[in-house]
Coordinates of C-alpha atoms in Angstrom, one line a residue:
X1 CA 87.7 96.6 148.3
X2 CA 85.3 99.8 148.7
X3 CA 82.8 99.9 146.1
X4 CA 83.8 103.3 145.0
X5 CA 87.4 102.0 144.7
X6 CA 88.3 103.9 141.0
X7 CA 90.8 101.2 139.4
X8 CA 93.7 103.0 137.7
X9 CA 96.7 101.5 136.6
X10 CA 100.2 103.0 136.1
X11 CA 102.6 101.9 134.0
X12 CA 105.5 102.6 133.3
X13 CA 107.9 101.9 130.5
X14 CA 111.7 101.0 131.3
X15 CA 110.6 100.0 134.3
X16 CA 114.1 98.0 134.8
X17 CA 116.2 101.4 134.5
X18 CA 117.5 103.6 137.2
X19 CA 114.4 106.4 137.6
X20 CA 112.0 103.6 138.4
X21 CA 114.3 102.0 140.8
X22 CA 115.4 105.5 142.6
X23 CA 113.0 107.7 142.3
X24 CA 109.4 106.6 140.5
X25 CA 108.8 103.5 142.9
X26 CA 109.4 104.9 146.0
X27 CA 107.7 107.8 145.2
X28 CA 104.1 105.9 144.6
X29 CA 105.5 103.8 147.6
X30 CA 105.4 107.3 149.5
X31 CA 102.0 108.0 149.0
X32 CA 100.6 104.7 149.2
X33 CA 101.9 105.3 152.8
X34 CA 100.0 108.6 153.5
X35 CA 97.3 107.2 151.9
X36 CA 96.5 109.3 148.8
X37 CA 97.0 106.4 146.2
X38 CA 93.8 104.6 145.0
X39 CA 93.4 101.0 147.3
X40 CA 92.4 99.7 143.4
X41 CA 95.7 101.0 141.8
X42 CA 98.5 98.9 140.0
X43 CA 101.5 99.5 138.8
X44 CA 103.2 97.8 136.3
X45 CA 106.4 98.0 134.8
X46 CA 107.4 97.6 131.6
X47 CA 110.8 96.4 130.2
X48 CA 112.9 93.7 128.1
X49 CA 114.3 92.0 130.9
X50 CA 113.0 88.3 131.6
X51 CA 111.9 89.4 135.4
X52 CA 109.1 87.7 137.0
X53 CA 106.9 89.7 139.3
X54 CA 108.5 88.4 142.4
X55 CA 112.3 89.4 141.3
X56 CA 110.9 92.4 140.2
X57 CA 109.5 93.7 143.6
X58 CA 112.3 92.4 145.5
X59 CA 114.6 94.6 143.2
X60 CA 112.4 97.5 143.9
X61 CA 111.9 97.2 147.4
X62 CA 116.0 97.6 147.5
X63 CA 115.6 100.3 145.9
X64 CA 112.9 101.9 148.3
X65 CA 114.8 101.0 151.2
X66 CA 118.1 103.0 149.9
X67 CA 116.4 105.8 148.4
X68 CA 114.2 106.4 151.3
X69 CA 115.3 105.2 154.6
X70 CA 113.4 107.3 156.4
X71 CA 110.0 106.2 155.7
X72 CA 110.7 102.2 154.5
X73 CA 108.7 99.9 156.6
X74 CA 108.8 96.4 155.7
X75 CA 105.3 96.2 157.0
X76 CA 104.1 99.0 155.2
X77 CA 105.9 97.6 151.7
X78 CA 104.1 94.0 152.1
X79 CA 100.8 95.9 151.5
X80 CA 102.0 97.9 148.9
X81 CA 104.5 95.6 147.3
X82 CA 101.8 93.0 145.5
X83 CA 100.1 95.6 143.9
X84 CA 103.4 95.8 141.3
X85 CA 103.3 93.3 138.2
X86 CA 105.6 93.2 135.4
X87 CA 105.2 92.7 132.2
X88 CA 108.2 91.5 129.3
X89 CA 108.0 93.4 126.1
X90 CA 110.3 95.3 123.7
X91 CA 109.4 99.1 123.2
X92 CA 109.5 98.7 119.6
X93 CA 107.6 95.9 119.4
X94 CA 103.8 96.9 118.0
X95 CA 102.2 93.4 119.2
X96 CA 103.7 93.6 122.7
X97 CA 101.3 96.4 123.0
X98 CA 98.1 94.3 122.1
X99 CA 99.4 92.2 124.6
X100 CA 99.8 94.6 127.6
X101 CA 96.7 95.9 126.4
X102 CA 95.1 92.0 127.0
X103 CA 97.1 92.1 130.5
X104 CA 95.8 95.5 131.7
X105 CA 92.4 94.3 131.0
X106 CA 92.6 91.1 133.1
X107 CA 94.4 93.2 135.9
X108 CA 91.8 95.6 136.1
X109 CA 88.5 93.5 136.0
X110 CA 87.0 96.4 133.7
X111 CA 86.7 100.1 132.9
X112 CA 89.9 101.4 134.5
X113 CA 92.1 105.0 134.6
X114 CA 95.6 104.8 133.1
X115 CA 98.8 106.4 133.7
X116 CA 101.4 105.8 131.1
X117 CA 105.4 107.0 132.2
X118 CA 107.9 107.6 129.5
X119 CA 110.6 106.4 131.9
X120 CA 112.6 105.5 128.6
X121 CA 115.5 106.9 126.5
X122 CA 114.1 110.1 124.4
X123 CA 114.5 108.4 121.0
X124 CA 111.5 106.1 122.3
X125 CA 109.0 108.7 123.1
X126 CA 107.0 109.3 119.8
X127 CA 107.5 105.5 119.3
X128 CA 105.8 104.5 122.7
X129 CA 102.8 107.0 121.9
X130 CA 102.5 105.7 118.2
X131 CA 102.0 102.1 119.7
X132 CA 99.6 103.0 122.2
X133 CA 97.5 104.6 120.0
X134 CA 97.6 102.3 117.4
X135 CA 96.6 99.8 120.1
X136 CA 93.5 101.6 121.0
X137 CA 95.1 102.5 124.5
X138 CA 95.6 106.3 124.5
X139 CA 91.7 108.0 124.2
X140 CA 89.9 108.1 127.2
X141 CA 87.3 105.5 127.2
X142 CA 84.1 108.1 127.5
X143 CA 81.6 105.3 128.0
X144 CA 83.1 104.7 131.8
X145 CA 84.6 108.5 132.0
X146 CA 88.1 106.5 132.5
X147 CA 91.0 108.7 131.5
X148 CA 94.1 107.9 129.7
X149 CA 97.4 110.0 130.5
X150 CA 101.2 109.9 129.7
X151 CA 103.9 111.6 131.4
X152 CA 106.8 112.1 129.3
X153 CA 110.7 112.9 130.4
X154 CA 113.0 115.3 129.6
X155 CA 114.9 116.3 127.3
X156 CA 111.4 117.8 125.2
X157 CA 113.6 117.6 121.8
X158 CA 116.6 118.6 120.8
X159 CA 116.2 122.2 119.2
X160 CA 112.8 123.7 118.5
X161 CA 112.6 121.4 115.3
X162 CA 112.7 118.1 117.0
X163 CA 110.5 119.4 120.1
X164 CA 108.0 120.3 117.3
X165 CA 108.4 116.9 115.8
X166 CA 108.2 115.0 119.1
X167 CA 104.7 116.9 120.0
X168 CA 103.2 116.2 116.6
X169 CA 104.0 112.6 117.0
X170 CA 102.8 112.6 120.5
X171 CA 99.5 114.6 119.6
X172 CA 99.0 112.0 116.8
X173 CA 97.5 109.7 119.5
X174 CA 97.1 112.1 122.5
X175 CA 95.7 115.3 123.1
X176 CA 97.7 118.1 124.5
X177 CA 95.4 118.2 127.5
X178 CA 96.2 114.3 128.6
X179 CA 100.3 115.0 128.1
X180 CA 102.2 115.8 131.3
X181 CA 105.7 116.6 130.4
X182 CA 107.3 116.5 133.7
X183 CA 110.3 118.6 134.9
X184 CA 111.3 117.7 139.0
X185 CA 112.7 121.0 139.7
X186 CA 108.9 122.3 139.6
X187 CA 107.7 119.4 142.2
X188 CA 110.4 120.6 144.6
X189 CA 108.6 122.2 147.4
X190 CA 110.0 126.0 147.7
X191 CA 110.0 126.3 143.6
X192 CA 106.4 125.6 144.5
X193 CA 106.3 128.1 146.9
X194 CA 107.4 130.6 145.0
X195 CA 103.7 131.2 143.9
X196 CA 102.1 131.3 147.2
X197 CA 105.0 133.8 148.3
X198 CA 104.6 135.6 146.1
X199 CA 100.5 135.6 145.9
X200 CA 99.4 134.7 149.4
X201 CA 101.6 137.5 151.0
X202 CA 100.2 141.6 150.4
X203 CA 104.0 142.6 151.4
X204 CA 106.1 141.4 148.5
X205 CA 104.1 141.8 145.2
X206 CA 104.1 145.9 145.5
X207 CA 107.7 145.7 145.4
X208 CA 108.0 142.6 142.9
X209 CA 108.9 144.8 139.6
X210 CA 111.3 147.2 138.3
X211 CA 110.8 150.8 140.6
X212 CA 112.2 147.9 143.7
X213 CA 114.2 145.6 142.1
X214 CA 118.0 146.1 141.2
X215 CA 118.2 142.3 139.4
X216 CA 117.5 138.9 139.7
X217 CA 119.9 136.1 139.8
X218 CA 118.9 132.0 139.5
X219 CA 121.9 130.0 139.9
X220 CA 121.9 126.3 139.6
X221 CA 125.3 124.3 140.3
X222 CA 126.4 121.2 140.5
X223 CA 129.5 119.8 142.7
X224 CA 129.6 117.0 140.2
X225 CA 131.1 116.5 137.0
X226 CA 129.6 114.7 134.1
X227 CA 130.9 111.2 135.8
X228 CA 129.4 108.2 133.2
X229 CA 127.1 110.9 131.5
X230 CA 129.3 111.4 128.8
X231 CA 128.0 110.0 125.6
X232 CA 125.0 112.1 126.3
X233 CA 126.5 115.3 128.1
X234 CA 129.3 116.0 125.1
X235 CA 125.8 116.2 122.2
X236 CA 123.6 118.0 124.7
X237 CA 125.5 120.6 126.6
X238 CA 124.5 122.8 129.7
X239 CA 122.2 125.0 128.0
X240 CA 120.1 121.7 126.5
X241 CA 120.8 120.0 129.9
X242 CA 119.7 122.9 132.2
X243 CA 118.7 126.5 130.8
X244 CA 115.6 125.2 128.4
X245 CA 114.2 123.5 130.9
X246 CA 115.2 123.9 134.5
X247 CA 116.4 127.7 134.8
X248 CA 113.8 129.4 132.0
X249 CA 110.8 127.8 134.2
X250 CA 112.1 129.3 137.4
X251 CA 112.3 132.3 135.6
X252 CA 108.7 131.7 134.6
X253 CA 107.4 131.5 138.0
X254 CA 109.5 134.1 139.5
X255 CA 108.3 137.1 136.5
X256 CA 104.8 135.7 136.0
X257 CA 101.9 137.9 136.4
X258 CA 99.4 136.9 139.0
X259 CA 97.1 134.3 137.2
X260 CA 93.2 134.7 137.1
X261 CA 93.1 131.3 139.1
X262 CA 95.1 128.2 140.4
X263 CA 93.9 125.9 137.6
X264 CA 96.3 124.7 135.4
X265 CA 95.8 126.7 132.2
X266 CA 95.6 129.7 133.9
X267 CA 98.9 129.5 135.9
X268 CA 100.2 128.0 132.5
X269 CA 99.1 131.0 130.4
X270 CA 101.2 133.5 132.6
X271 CA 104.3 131.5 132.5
X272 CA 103.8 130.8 128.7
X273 CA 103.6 134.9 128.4
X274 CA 106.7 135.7 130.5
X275 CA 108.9 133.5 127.9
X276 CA 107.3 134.6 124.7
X277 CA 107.8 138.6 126.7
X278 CA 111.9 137.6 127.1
X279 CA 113.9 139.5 124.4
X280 CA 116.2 137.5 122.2
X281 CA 120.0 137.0 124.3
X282 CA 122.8 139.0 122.4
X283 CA 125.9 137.2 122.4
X284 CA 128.0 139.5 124.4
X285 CA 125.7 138.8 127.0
X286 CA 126.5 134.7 127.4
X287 CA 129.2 133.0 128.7
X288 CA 130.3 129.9 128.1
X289 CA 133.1 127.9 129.5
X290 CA 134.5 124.2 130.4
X291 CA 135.8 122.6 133.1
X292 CA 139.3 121.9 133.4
X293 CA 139.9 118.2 132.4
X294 CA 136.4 117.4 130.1
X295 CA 138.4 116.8 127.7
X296 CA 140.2 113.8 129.5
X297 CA 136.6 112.2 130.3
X298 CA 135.7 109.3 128.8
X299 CA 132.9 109.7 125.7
X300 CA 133.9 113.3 125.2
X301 CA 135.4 114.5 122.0
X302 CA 139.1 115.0 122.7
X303 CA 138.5 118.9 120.7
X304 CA 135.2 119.2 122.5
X305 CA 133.5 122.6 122.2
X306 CA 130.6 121.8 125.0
X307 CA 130.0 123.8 127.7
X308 CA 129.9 122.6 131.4
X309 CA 128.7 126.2 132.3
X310 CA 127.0 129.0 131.2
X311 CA 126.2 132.6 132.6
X312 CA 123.1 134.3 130.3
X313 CA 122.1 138.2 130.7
X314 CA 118.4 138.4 129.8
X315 CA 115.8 141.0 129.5
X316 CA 112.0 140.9 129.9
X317 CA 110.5 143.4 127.7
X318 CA 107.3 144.0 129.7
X319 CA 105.9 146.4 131.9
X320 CA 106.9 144.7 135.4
X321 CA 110.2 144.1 134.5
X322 CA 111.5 146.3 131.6
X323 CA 115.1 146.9 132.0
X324 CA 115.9 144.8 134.7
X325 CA 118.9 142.2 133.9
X326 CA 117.6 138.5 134.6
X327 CA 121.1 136.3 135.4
X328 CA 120.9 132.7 134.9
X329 CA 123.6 130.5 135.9
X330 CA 124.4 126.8 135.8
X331 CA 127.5 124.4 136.1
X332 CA 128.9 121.3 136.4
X333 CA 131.8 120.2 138.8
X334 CA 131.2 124.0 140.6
X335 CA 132.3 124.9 144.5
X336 CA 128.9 123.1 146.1
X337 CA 125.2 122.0 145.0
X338 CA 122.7 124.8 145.5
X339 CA 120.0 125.5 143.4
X340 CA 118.6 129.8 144.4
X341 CA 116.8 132.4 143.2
X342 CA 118.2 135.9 144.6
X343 CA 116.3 139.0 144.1
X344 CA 118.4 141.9 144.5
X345 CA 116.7 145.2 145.3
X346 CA 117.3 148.6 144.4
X347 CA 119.9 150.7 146.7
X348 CA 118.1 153.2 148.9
X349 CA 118.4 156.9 146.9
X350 CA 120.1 158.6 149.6
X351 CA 121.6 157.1 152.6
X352 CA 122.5 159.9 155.0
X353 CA 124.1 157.2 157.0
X354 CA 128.0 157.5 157.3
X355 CA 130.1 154.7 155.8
X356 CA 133.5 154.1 157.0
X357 CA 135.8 154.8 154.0
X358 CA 135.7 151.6 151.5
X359 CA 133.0 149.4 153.1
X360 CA 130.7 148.2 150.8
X361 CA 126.7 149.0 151.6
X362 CA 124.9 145.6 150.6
X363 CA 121.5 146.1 149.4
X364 CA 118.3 143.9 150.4
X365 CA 118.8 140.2 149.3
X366 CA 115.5 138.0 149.3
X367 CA 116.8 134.8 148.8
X368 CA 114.9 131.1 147.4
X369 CA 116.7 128.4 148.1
X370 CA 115.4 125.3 146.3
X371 CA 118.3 122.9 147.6
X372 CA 119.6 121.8 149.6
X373 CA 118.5 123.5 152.2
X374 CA 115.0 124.5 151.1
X375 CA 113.9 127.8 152.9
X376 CA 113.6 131.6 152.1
X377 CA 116.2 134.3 153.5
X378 CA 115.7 138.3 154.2
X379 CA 118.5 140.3 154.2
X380 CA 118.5 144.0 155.5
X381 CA 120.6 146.2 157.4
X382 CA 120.3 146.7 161.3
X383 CA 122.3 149.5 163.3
X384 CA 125.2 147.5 165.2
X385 CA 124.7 147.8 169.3
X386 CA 127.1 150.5 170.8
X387 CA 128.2 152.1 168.2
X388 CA 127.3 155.5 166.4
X389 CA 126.6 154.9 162.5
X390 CA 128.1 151.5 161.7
X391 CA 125.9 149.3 160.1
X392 CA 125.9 145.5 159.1
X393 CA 123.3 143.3 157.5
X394 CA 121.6 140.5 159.2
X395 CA 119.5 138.0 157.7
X396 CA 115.8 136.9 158.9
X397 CA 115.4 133.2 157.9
X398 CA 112.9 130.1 157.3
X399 CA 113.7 127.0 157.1
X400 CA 110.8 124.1 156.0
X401 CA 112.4 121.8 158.4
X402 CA 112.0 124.1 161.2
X403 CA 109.0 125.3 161.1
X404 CA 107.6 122.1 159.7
X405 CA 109.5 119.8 161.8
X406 CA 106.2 117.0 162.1
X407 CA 106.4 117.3 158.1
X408 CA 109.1 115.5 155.7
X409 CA 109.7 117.4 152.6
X410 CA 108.8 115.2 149.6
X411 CA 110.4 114.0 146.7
X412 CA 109.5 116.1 144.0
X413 CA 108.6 112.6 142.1
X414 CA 106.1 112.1 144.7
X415 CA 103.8 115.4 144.4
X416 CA 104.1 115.6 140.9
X417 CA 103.1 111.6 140.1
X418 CA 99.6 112.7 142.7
X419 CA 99.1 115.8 140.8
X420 CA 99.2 113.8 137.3
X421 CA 97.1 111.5 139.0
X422 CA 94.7 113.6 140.4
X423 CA 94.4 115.9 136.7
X424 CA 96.4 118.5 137.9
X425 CA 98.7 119.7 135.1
X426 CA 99.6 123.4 136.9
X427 CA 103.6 122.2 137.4
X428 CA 103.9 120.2 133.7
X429 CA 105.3 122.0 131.0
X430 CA 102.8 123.2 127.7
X431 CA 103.7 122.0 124.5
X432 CA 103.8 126.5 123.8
X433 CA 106.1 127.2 126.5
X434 CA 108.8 123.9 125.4
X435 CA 108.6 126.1 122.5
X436 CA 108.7 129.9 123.7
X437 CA 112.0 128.1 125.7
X438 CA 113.6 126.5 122.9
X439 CA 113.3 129.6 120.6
X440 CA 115.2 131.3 123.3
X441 CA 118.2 128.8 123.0
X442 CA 118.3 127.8 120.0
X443 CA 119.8 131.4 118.7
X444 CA 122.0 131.0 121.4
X445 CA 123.5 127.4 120.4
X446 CA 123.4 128.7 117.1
X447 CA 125.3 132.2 117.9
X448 CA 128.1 130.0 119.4
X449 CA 128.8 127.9 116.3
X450 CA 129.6 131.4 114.2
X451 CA 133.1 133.4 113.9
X452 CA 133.3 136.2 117.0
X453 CA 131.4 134.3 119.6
X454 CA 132.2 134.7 122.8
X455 CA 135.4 131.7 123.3
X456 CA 134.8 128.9 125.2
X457 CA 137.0 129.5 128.0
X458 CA 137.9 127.3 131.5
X459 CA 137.4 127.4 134.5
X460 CA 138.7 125.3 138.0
X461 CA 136.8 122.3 139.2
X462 CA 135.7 123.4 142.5
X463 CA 135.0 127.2 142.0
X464 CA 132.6 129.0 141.1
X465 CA 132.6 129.3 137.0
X466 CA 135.2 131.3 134.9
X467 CA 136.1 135.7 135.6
X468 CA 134.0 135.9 132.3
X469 CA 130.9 135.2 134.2
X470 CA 131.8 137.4 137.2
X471 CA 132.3 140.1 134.7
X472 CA 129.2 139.6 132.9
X473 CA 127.9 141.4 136.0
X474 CA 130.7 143.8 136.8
X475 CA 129.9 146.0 133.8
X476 CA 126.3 146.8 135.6
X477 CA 127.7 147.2 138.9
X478 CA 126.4 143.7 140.1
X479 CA 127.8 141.0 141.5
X480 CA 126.6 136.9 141.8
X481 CA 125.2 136.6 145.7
X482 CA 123.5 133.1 147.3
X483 CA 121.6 133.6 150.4
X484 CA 124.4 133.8 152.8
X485 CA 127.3 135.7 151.0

């Protein structure tokens, strides 16, 4: 062991469910491989199960092996695999925390960095923190400069009320600046490309505002329906499940003003400003709508009134973007899986080209495609060979896989558990912008539940939402577009 070997220990609590087992251990497993975590690091997982340590790893080394084929190597899990303990203790429990906190210091041999994950069920959150700190395990132990951090899961609350409630309780034993609330869409490569797009590259950011741009559309679907979710889906609904979170901090990254610096607050101040900047949703400009058969599933509410999808029309009141319509759009059990961000431009002010009678001119498309195939598309229209006028649009296209063919793309799980490790809190939502998002939606939920809402109307599994949505556009002369239609 190198003397300057910095002990940190992660652990993480529910360490027997399903985002240890598919996506938390083989992420740590990932950059053990590539070398970036500590050779003094330890995880250990924390749960009620009666596991010992060697069922434990066996159980996770399954799940490496499915969850990442392409860069398991038994040999390569041997060195990594004895660095996981577990340890048997109920989350509301306050003396199992005393003893994990005896267990941690025998593990570590002394002063030691900690990384606690909220890998639990929501309603445990606030309980988790109040334990830790009440067991003299959440302040940073200043003596030996050894940090104490917690990342905490989604869903931040349940309205703005309980997100208030769960930050005061977390705040109670940590401060802001050690809480990494962790969304995966942000550790996905191209949504963090989106800054360096948009900053590293002269060309785009003199046309990234309102003289150049015609709209912007984010679409998020899902080819799945709610499958076991249901107990959970039918109380939270698609704006709870996707909007506050997911779409509102794409949004954040694609409107955000270029920030003074990379470092976390700055980059955090900018997307905080673009939220608070977002005017409040009028009804007639949401959609909501359910997929045919819901009803039937098992754990929903045979009346239900949650939406599987929803279409939003928003504004940012600012002077980038004033009066250009933001469309947000997400769904469950929808044509295919593709999570994109489409900037439509303006049309050209006069085109003295000649059109054939009815043929539609289609406008420059710049399109971010987060998954599944993670790349960035231009669209723009080229003169068809031997012919006089006739025009067609081609598209000019990067892939990450093919141009970074000696480079695997990363779980998001896995860049975002280094940054957290390394300090770096730049992708983690701030405890403002939770709630600049949450006072967006909240009016929204809210606006549903009166009389003259817009209905909750149907729509086909396997298409692409209800008309309503398509017409949500129509009546600005736009239409929804992904990158290759």
């Amino acid at each position: 062991m190198s003397e300057a070997c910095e002990s940190t220990s992660i652990v993480i609590f529910g360490a027997s469910g399903d985002l240890t087992w598919r996506k938390l251990i083989p992420a740590l497993y990932n950059n053990f491989k590539k070398g970036r975590l500590s050779e003094c690091a330890n995880v250990v997982g924390f749960a009620r199960r009666p596991y010992s340590d060697e069922v434990f790893r066996a159980r996770l080394r399954e799940g490496v092996a499915q969850f990442s084929p392409e860069t398991f190597d038994p040999a390569v899990w041997e060195q990594f695999s004895p660095r996981i303990h577990y340890f048997q203790g109920n989350l509301d429990q306050a003396e199992d925390f005393s003893r994990l906190q005896n267990f941690l210091r025998g593990l570590e041999g002394g002063p030691a960095n900690r990384l606690y994950y909220l890998a639990t069920a929501p309603e445990y959150y606030a309980e988790v923190a109040g334990h830790l700190g009440a067991a003299g395990m959440s302040r940073d132990d200043e003596d030996f400069g050894a940090w104490r951090r917690m990342i905490v899961e989604k869903p931040f609350g349940h309205d703005l009320q309980s997100a208030r409630e769960l930050t005061h309780a977390l705040h109670a034993a940590f401060d802001e600046r050690q809480i990494y609330r962790i969304d995966h869409y942000l550790g996905k490569e191209t949504s963090q490309n989106i800054l360096f797009f948009r900053f590293a590259n002269a060309i785009f950011e003199p046309v990234w505002n309102r003289r150049y741009v015609s709209n912007v559309q984010i679409t998020v679907a899902e080819s799945v329906d709610i499958g076991t979710r249901a107990g959970y889906y039918d109380t939270s609904g698609v704006l709870r499940d996707m909007f506050q979170n997911h779409l509102l901090q794409l949004l954040s990254l694609v409107a955000m003003e270029p920030p003074a610096s990379f470092e976390a607050d700055a980059v955090r101040n900018e997307t905080v400003k673009v939220l608070k900047s977002v005017r409040p949703v009028a009804l007639e400009d949401t959609v909501r709508a359910q997929y045919e058969g819901y009803r039937q599933a098992e754990g929903t509410a045979t009346d239900s009134q949650t939406p599987t999808y929803a279409a939003l029309k928003l504004f940012i009141d600012n002077w980038r973007w004033q009066g250009v319509p933001f469309y947000l759009r997400s769904g469950k059990a929808l044509r295919r899986k593709i999570s994109e961000i489409i900037i439509e431009f303006q049309r050209p002010p006069h085109l003295m080209f000649h059109l054939p009678p009815g043929a539609d001119f289609s406008p420059n498309i710049l399109a971010l495609t987060i998954q599944p195939d993670e790349g960035i598309h231009l669209r723009f229209q080229a003169k068809v060979p031997d012919s006089d006028q006739e025009m067609r649009p081609v598209d000019m296209d990067f892939h990450y896989r093919d141009s970074f063919n000696d480079k695997s793309i990363p779980e998001a799980y896995e860049r975002l558990l280094l940054e957290a490790l390394d300090g770096d809190a730049s992708l983690f939502t701030r405890s403002d912008g939770i709630e600049a998002s949450w006072m967006l939606i909240d009016p929204i939920l809210e606006g549903w539940q009166t009389p003259g809402a817009p209905p909750l109307v149907t729509y086909p599994r396997g298409s692409w939402g209800p008309a309503e949505a398509d017409a949500l556009l129509a009546h600005a002369g736009h239409r929804w577009r992904l990158g290759h239609s």
